[in-house]
mmCIF file of C-alpha atoms in Angstrom:
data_model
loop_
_atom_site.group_PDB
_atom_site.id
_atom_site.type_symbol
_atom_site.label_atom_id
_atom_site.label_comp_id
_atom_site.label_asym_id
_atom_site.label_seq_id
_atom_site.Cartn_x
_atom_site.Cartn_y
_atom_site.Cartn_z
ATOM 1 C CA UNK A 555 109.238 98.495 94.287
ATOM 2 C CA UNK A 556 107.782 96.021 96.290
ATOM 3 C CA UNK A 557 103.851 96.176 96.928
ATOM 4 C CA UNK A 558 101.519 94.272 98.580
ATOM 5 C CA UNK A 559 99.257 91.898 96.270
ATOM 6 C CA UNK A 560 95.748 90.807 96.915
ATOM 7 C CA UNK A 561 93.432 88.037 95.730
ATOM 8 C CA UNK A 562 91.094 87.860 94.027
ATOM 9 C CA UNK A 563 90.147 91.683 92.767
ATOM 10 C CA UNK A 564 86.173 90.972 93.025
ATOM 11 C CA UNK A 565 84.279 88.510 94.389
ATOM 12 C CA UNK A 566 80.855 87.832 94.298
ATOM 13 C CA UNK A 567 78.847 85.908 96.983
ATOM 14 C CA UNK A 568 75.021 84.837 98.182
ATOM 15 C CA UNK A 569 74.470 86.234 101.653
ATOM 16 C CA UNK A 570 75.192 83.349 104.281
ATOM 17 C CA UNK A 571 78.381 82.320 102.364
ATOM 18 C CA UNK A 572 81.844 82.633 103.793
ATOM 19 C CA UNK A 573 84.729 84.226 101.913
ATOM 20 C CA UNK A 574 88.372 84.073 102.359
ATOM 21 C CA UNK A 575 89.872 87.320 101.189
ATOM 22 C CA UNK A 576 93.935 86.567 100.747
ATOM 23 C CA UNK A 577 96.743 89.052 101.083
ATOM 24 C CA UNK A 578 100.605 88.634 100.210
ATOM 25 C CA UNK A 579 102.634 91.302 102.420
ATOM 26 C CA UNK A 580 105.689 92.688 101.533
ATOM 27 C CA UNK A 581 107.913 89.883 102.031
ATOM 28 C CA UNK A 582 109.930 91.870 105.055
ATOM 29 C CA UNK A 583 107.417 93.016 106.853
ATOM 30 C CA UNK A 584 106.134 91.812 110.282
ATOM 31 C CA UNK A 585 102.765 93.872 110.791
ATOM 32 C CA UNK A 586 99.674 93.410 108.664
ATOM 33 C CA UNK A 587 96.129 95.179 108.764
ATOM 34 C CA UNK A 588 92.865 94.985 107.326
ATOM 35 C CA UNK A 589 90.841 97.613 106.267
ATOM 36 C CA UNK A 590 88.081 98.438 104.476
ATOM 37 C CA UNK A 591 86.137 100.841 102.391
ATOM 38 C CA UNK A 592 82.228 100.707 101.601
ATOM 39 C CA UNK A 593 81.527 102.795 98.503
ATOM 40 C CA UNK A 594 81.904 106.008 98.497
ATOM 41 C CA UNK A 595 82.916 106.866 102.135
ATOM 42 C CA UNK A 596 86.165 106.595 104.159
ATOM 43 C CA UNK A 597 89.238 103.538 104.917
ATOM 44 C CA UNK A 598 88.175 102.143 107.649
ATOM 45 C CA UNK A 599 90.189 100.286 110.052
ATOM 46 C CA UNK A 600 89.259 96.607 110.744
ATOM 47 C CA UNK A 601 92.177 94.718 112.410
ATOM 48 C CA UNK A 602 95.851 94.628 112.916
ATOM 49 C CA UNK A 603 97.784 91.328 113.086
ATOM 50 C CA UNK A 604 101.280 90.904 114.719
ATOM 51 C CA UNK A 605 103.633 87.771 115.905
ATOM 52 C CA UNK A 606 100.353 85.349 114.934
ATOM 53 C CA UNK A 607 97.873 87.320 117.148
ATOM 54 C CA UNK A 608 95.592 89.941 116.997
ATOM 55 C CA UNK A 609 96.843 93.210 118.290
ATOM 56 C CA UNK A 610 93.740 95.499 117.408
ATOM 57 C CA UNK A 611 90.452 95.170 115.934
ATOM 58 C CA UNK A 612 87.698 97.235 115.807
ATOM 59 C CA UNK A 613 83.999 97.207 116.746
ATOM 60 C CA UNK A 614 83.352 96.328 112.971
ATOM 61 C CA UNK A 615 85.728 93.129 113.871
ATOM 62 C CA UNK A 616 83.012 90.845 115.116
ATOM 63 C CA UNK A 617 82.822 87.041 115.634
ATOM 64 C CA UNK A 618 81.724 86.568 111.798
ATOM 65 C CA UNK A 619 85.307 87.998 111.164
ATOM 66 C CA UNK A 620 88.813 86.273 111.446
ATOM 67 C CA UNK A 621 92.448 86.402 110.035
ATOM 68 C CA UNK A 622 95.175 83.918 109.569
ATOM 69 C CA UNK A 623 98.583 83.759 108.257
ATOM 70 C CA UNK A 624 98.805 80.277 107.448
ATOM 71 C CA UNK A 625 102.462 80.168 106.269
ATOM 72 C CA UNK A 626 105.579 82.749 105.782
ATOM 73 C CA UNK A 627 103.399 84.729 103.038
ATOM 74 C CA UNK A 628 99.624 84.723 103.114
ATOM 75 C CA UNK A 629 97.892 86.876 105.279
ATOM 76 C CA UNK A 630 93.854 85.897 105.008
ATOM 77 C CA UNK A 631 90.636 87.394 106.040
ATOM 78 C CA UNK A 632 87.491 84.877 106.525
ATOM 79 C CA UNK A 633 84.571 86.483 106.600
ATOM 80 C CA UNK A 634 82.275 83.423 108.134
ATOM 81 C CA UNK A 635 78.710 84.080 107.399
ATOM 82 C CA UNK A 636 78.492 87.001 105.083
ATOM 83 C CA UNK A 637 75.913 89.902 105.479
ATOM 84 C CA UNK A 638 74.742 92.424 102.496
ATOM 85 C CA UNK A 639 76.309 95.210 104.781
ATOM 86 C CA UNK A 640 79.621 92.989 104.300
ATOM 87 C CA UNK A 641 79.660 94.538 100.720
ATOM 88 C CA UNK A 642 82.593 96.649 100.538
ATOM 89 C CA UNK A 643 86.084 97.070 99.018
ATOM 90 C CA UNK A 644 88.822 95.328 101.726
ATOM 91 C CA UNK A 645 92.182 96.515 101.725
ATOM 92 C CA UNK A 646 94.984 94.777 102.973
ATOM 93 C CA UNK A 647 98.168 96.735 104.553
ATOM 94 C CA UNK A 648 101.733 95.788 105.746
ATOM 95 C CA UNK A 649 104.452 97.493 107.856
ATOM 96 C CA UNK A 650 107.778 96.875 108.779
ATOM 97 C CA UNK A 651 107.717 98.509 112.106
ATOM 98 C CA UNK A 652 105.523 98.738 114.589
ATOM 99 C CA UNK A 653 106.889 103.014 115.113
ATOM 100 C CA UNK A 654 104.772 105.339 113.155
ATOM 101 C CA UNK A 655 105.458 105.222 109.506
ATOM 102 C CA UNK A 656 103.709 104.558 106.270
ATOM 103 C CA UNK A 657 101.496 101.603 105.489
ATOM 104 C CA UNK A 658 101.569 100.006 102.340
ATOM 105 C CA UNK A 659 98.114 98.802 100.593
ATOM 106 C CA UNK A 660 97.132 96.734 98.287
ATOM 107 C CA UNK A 661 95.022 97.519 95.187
ATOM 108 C CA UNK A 662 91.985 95.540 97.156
ATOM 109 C CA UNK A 663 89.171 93.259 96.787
ATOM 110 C CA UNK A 664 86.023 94.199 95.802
ATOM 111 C CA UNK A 665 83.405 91.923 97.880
ATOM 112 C CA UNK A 666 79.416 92.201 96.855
ATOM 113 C CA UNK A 667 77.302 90.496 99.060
ATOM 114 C CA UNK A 668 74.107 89.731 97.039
ATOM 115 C CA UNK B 563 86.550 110.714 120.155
ATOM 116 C CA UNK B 564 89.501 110.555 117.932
ATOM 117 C CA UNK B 565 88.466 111.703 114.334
ATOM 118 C CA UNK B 566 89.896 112.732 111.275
ATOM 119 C CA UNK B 567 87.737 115.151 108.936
ATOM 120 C CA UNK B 568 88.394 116.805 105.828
ATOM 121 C CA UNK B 569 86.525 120.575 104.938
ATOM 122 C CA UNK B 570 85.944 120.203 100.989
ATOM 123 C CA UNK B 571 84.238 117.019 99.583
ATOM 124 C CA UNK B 572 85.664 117.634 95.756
ATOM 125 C CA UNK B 573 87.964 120.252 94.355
ATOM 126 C CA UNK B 574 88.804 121.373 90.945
ATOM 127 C CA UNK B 575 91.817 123.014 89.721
ATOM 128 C CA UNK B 576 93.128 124.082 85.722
ATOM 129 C CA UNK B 577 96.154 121.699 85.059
ATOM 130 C CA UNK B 578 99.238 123.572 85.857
ATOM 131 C CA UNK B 579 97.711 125.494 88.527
ATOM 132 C CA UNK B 580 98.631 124.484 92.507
ATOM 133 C CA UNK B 581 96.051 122.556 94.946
ATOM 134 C CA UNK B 582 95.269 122.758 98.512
ATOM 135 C CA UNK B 583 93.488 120.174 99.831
ATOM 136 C CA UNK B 584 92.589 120.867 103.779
ATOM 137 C CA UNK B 585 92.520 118.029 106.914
ATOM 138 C CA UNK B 586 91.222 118.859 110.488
ATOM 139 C CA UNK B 587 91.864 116.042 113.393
ATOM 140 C CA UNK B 588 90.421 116.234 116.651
ATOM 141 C CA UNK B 589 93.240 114.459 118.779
ATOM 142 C CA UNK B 590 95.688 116.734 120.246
ATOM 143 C CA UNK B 591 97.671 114.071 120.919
ATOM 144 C CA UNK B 592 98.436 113.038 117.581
ATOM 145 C CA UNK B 593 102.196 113.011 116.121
ATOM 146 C CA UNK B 594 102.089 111.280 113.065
ATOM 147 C CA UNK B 595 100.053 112.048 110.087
ATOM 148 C CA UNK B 596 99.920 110.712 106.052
ATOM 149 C CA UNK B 597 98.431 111.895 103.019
ATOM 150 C CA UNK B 598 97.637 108.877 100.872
ATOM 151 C CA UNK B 599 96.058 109.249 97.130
ATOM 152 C CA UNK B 600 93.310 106.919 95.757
ATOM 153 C CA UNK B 601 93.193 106.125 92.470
ATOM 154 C CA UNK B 602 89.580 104.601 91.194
ATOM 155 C CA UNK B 603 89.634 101.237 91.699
ATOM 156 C CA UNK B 604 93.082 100.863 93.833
ATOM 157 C CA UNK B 605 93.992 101.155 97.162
ATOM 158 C CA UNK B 606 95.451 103.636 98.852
ATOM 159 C CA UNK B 607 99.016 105.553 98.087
ATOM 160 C CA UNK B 608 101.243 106.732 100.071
ATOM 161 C CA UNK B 609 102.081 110.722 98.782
ATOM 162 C CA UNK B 610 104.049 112.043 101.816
ATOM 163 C CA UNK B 611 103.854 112.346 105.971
ATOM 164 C CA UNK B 612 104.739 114.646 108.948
ATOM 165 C CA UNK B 613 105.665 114.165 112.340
ATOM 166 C CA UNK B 614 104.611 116.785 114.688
ATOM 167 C CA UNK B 615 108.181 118.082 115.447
ATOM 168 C CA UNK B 616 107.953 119.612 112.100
ATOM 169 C CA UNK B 617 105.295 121.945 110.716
ATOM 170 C CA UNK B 618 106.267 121.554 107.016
ATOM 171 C CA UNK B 619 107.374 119.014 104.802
ATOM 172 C CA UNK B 620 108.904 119.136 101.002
ATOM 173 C CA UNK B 621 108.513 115.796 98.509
ATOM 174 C CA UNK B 622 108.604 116.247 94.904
ATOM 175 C CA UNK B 623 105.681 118.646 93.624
ATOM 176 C CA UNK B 624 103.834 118.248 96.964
ATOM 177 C CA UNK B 625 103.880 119.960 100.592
ATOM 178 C CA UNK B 626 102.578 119.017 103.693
ATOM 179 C CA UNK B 627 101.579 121.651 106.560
ATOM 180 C CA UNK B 628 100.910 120.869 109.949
ATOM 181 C CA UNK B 629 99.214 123.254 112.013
ATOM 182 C CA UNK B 630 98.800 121.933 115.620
ATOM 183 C CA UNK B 631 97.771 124.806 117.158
ATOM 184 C CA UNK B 632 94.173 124.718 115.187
ATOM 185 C CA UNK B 633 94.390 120.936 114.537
ATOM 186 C CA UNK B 634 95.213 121.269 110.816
ATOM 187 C CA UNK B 635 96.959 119.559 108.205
ATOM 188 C CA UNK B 636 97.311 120.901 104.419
ATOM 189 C CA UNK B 637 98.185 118.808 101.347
ATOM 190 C CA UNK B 638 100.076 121.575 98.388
ATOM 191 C CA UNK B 639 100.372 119.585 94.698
ATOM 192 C CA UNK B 640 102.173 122.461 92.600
ATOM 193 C CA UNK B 641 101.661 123.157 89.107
ATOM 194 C CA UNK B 642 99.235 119.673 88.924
ATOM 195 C CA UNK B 643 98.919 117.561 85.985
ATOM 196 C CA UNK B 644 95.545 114.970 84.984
ATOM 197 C CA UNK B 645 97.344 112.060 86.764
ATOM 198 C CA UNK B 646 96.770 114.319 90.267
ATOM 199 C CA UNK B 647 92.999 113.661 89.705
ATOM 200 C CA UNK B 648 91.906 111.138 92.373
ATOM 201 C CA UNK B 649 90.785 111.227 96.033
ATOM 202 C CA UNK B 650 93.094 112.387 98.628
ATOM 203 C CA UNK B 651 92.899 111.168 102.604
ATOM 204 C CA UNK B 652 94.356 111.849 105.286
ATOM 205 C CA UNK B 653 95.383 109.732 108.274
ATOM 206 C CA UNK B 654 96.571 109.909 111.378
ATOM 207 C CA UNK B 655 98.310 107.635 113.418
ATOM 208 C CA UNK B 656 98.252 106.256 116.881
ATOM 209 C CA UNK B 657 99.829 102.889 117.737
ATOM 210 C CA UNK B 658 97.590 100.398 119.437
ATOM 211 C CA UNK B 659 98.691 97.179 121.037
ATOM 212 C CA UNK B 660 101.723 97.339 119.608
ATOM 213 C CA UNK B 661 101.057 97.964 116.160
ATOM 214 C CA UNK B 662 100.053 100.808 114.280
ATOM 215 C CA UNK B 663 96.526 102.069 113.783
ATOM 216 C CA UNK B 664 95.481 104.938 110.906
ATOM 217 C CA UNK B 665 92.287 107.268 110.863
ATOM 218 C CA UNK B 666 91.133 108.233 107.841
ATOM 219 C CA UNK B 667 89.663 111.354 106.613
ATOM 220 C CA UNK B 668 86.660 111.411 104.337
ATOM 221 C CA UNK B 669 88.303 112.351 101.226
ATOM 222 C CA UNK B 670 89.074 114.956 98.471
ATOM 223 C CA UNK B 671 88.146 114.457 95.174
ATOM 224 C CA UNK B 672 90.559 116.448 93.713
ATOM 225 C CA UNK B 673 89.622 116.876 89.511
ATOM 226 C CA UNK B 674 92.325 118.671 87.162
ATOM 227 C CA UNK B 675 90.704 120.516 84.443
ATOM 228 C CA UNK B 676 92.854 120.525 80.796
#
């Protein structure tokens, strides 16, 4: 079955730093997310990408944050100047449709902010 | 506000014996809602979903109940086994600038006792 992949699993950074979180969609599909997860509480919805724009983003979506799909596979999520409230587990998604079905996540990467 | 909220934090069940894990939402106008199961350390799963033309919904060992009358959505796991053991969201849907955007519930730890 075909699943969305994300790189790298953890990464470790010094407050300050940016990070580029990267995301392979399923090949097919046309609408990618972000979301994200701080330890212990809920998914969280960050931003939803579609035709090389934004479509959504939520309040958590600030300037510090941006995406990109630089070519026909890699979906990426720049986090510019990272903050120790940063630290949390990002999720990447991808949909074939932009009707109500079911996303498709990735396993994640683990960022720590330190 | 739109919100998604789960009654039970954790559950435990004896393996072999049937689950019901419980989901209130707040929007009325909601039609499209997912379970999704967490495994630690991976990202979300889909498990099974319901459209609000339908009040129940059959996959393989699980059920799905909507309720829209109270706002309430059930997840069933019959006769569960140890690899049920994980936390279980759900999320509803709304589409948002053209592309799809999911609430999540808090979560049920669900834990199958041998």
């Amino acid at each position: 079955e075909p699943e969305v992949t994300q790189t790298p699993s953890h990464q470790v950074t010094q407050m300050g730093q940016e990070v580029i979180l990267r995301c392979v969609p399923i090949s097919n599909h046309l609408y990618f997310y972000w979301y994200r997860q701080i330890l212990g509480q809920k998914v969280e919805f960050l931003v939803s990408f579609y035709n090389n724009e934004i479509s959504e983003k939520s309040e958590i979506f600030d300037d510090q944050f941006s995406v990109e799909r630089p070519d026909g596979s890699n979906f990426t999520l720049k986090i510019r100047s990272t903050k120790l409230e940063d630290s949390a587990m990002y999720f990447c998604a991808s949909g074939n449709r932009a009707k109500k079905e079911k996303l498709f996540f990735g396993s994640g990467t683990q960022l720590s902010v330190l | 506000g739109e919100s998604v909220g789960l009654h039970l934090p954790t559950l435990s069940v004896q393996e072999g014996d049937n689950s019901i894990i419980n989901c209130a939402y707040s929007n009325s106008a909601s039609d499209y809602f997912i379970w999704y199961k967490q495994e630690s350390g991976k990202g979300p799963q889909f498990i099974i979903d319901i459209r609000s033309n339908m009040d129940k919904r059959q996959g393989q060992r699980v059920t799905v109940l909507l309720n829209k009358t109270v706002k309430h959505l059930s997840l069933q796991i019959a006769a569960t086994q140890p690899g049920d053991s994980a936390v279980y969201f759900c999320a509803e849907s709304a589409l948002i600038g053209g592309a799809q955007k999911l609430v999540f519930g808090q979560g049920t730890r669900l834990t199958i006792n041998p």
